Short mmCIF file of C-alpha atoms in Angstrom, two decimals:
data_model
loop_
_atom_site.label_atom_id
_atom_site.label_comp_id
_atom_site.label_asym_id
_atom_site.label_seq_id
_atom_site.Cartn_x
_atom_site.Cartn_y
_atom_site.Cartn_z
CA UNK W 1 -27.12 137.86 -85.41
CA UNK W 2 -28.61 134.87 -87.02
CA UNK W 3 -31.25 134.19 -85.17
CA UNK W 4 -34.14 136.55 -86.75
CA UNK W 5 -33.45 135.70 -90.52
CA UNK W 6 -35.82 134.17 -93.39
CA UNK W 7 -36.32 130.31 -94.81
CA UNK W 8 -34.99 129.89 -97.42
CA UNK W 9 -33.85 127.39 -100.49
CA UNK W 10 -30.66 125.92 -101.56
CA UNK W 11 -29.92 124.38 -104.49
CA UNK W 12 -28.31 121.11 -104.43
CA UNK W 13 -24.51 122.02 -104.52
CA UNK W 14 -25.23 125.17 -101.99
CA UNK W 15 -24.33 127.73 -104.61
CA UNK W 16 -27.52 129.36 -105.29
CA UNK W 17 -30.29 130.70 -102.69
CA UNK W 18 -33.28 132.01 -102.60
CA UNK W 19 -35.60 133.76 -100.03
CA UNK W 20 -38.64 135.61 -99.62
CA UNK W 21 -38.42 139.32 -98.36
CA UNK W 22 -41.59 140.40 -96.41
CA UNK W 23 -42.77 143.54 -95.53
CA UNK W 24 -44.59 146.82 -96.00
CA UNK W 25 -43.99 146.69 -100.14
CA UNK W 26 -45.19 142.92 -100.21
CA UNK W 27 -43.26 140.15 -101.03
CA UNK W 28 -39.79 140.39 -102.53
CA UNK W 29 -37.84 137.42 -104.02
CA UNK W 30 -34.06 137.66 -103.59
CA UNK W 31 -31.09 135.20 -104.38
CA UNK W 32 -27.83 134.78 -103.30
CA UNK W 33 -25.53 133.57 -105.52
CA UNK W 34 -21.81 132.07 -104.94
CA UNK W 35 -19.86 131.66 -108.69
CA UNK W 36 -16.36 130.37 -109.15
CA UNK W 37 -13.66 132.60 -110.19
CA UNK W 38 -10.93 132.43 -112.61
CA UNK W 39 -8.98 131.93 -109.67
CA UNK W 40 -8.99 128.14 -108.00
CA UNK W 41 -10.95 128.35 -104.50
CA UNK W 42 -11.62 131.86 -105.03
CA UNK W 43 -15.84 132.77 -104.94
CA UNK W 44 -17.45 135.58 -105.88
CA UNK W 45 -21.09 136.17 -103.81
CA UNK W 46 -23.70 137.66 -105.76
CA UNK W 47 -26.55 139.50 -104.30
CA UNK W 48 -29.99 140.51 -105.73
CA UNK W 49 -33.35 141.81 -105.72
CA UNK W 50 -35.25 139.92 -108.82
CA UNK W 51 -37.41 142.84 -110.82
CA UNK W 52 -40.79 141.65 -111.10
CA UNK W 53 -40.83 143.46 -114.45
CA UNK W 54 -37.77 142.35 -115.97
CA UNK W 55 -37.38 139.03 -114.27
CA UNK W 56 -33.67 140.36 -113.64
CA UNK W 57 -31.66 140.77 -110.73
CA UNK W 58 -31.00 143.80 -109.38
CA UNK W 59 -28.92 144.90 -106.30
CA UNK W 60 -28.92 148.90 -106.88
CA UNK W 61 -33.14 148.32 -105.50
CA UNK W 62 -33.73 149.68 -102.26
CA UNK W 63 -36.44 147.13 -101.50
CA UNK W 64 -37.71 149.56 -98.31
CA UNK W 65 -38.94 146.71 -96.48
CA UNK W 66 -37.69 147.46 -93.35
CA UNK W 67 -36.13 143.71 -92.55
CA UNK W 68 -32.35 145.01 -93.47
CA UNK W 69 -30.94 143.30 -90.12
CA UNK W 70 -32.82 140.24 -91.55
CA UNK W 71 -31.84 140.18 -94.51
CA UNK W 72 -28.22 139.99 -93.88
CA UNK W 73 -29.01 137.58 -91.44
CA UNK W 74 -30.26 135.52 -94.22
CA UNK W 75 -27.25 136.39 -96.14
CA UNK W 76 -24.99 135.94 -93.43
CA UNK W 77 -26.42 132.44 -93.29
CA UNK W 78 -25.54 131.11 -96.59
CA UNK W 79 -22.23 132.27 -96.20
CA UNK W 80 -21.83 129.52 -93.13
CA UNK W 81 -23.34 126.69 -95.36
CA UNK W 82 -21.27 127.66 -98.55
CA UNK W 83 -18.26 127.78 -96.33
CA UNK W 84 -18.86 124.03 -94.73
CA UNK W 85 -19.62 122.71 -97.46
CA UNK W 86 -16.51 124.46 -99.37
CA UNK W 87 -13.77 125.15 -96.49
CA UNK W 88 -11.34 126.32 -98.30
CA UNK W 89 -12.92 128.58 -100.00
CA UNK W 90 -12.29 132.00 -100.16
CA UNK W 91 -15.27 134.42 -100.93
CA UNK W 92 -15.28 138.32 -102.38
CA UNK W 93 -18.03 140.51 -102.00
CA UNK W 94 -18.75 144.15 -103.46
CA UNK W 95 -21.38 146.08 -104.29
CA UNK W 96 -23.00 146.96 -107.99
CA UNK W 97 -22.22 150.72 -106.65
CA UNK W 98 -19.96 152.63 -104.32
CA UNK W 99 -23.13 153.53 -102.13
CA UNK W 100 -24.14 149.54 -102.22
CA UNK W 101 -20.36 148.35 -101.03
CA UNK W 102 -20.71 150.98 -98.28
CA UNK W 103 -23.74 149.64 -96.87
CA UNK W 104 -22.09 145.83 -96.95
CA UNK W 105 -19.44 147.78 -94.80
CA UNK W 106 -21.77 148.98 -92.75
CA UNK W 107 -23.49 145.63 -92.22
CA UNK W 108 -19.87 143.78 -91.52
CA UNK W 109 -18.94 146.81 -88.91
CA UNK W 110 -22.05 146.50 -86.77
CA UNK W 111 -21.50 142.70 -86.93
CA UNK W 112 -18.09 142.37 -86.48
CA UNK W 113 -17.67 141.08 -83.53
CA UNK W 114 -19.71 138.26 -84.29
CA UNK W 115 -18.55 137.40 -87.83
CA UNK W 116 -14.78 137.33 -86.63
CA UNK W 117 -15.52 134.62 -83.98
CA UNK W 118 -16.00 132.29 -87.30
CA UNK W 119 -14.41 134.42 -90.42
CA UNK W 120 -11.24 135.93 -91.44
CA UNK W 121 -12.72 139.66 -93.07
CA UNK W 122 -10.35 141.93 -95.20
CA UNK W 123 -10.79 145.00 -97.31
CA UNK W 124 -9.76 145.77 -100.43
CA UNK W 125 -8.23 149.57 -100.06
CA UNK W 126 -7.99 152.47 -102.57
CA UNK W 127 -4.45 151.28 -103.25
CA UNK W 128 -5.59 147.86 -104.58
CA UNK W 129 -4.54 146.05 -101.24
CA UNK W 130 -5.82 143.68 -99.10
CA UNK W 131 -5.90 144.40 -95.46
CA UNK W 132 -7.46 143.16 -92.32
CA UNK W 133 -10.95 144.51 -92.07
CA UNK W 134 -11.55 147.98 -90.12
CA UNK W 135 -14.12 150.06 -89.06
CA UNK W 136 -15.11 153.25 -90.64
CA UNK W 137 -12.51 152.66 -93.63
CA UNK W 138 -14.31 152.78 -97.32
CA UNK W 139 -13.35 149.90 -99.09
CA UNK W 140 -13.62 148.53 -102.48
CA UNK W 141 -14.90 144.83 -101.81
CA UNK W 142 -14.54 142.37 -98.62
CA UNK W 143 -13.09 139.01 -98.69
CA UNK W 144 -13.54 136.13 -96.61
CA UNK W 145 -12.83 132.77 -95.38
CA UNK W 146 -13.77 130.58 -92.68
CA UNK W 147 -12.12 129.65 -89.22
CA UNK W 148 -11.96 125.88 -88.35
CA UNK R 1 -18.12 127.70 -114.84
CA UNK R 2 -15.83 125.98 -113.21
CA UNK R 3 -16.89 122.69 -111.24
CA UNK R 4 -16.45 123.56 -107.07
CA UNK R 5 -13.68 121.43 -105.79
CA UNK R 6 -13.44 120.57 -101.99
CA UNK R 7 -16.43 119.76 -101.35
CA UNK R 8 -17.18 118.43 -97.86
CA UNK R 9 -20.65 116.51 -96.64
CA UNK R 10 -23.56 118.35 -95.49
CA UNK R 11 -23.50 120.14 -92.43
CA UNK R 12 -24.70 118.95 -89.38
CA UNK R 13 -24.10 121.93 -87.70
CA UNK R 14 -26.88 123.39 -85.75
CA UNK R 15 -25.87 127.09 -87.80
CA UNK R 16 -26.48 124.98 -91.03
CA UNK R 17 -30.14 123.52 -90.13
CA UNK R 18 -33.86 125.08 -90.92
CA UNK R 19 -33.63 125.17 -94.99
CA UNK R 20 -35.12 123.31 -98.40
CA UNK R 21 -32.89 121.69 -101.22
CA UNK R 22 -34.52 122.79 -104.33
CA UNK R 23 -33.32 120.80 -106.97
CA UNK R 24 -34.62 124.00 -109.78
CA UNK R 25 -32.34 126.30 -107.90
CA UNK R 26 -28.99 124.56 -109.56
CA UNK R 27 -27.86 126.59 -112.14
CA UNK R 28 -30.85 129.21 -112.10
CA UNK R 29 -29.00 132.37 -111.87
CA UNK R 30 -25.88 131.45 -113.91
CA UNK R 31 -26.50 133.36 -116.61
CA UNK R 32 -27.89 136.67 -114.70
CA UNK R 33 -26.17 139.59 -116.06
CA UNK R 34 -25.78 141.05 -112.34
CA UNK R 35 -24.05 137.77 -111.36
CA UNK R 36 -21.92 137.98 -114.63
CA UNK R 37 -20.85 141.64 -114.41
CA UNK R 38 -19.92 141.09 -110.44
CA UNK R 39 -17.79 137.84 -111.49
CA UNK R 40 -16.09 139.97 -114.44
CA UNK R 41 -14.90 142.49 -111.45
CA UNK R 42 -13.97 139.80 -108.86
CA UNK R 43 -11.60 138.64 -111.54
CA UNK R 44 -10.08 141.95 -112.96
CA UNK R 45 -9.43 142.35 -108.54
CA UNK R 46 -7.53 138.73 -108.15
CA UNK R 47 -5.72 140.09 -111.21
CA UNK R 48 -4.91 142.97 -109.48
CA UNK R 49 -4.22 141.51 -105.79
CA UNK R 50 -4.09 138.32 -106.43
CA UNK R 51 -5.28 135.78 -103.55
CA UNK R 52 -5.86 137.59 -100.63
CA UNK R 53 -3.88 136.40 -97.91
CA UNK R 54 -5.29 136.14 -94.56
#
């Protein structure tokens, strides 16, 4: 799964990432983002597209260059560097929109297998409730932490 | 925001190899309004659910 995935650069502290997207629409800049929460140990990842006309980031773009699989790859990557450099932390992840946490869904599903031999994955259901990460279930956000 | 505790040394896992420190990258995005509105709803959903327990 993490094989095919872009270079990329960390910041010092492995908070903040950035990558180059490449493809069919040219070259896309996107960063990856892990910020503290209220709550001790508790991360929040932040995903984004940066809009060469606002200089913003933006995860509702469809970027369209074909290089999803990598992308999350890319993604997925961080995720294992945040996580040994920060153990204990726990990470949540949702989309800006309903149709942008489905397609994180997606992405965990057809990796699950994978991502469970190193993370713990949970959903966050309708009923405001965490619970051990299924298939084919809409959820609200994701949380994880890392196996040691 | 808050200072990350518990942090360990760099990796020297071969998962955690192939990428550049940037030194600009620190702090870069902190004061995105994408990162700022999706840390404003991770914290009304701990207030919610709490920790998640795994």
């Amino acid at each position: 799964m993490l094989d095919n995935r872009y270079q990329f650069e960390s910041a010092p502290d492995l908070l903040t990432f950035e990558f180059e997207s490449i493809g069919p629409v040219g070259t896309v800049t996107k960063a990856v983002h892990y910020t503290s929460t209220d709550t001790a140990g508790v991360y929040n990842l932040g995903f984004g597209d940066i809009d060469p006309l606002t200089g913003y980031l933006d995860d509702s773009i469809v970027t369209n260059n074909h290089d999803s699989q990598k992308v999350l790859a890319t993604v997925a990557y961080t995720l294992y560097l945040f996580t040994e450099r920060y153990p204990d932390a726990i990470v949540l992840a949702s989309g800006s929109t309903t149709t942008r946490t489905r397609l994180y869904r997606i992405g965990i599903a057809n990796n699950l297998r994978d991502i469970e031999q190193d993370f713990d994955v949970l959903g966050l259901t309708d009923l405001i409730e965490w619970e051990p990460f299924r298939k084919n279930i809409d959820y609200l956000a994701f949380s994880v932490r890392r196996k040691f | 925001m808050k200072k990350a505790a518990q942090a360990a040394p760099a990796s020297t896992s071969p998962k955690a190899a192939g990428y550049k420190i940037n030194p600009a990258l620190a702090g870069k995005y902190d004061d995105q309004p994408l990162f700022a509105e999706k840390l404003k709803r991770a914290n009304e959903i701990l207030a919610k659910t709490g920790v998640p327990k795994f």
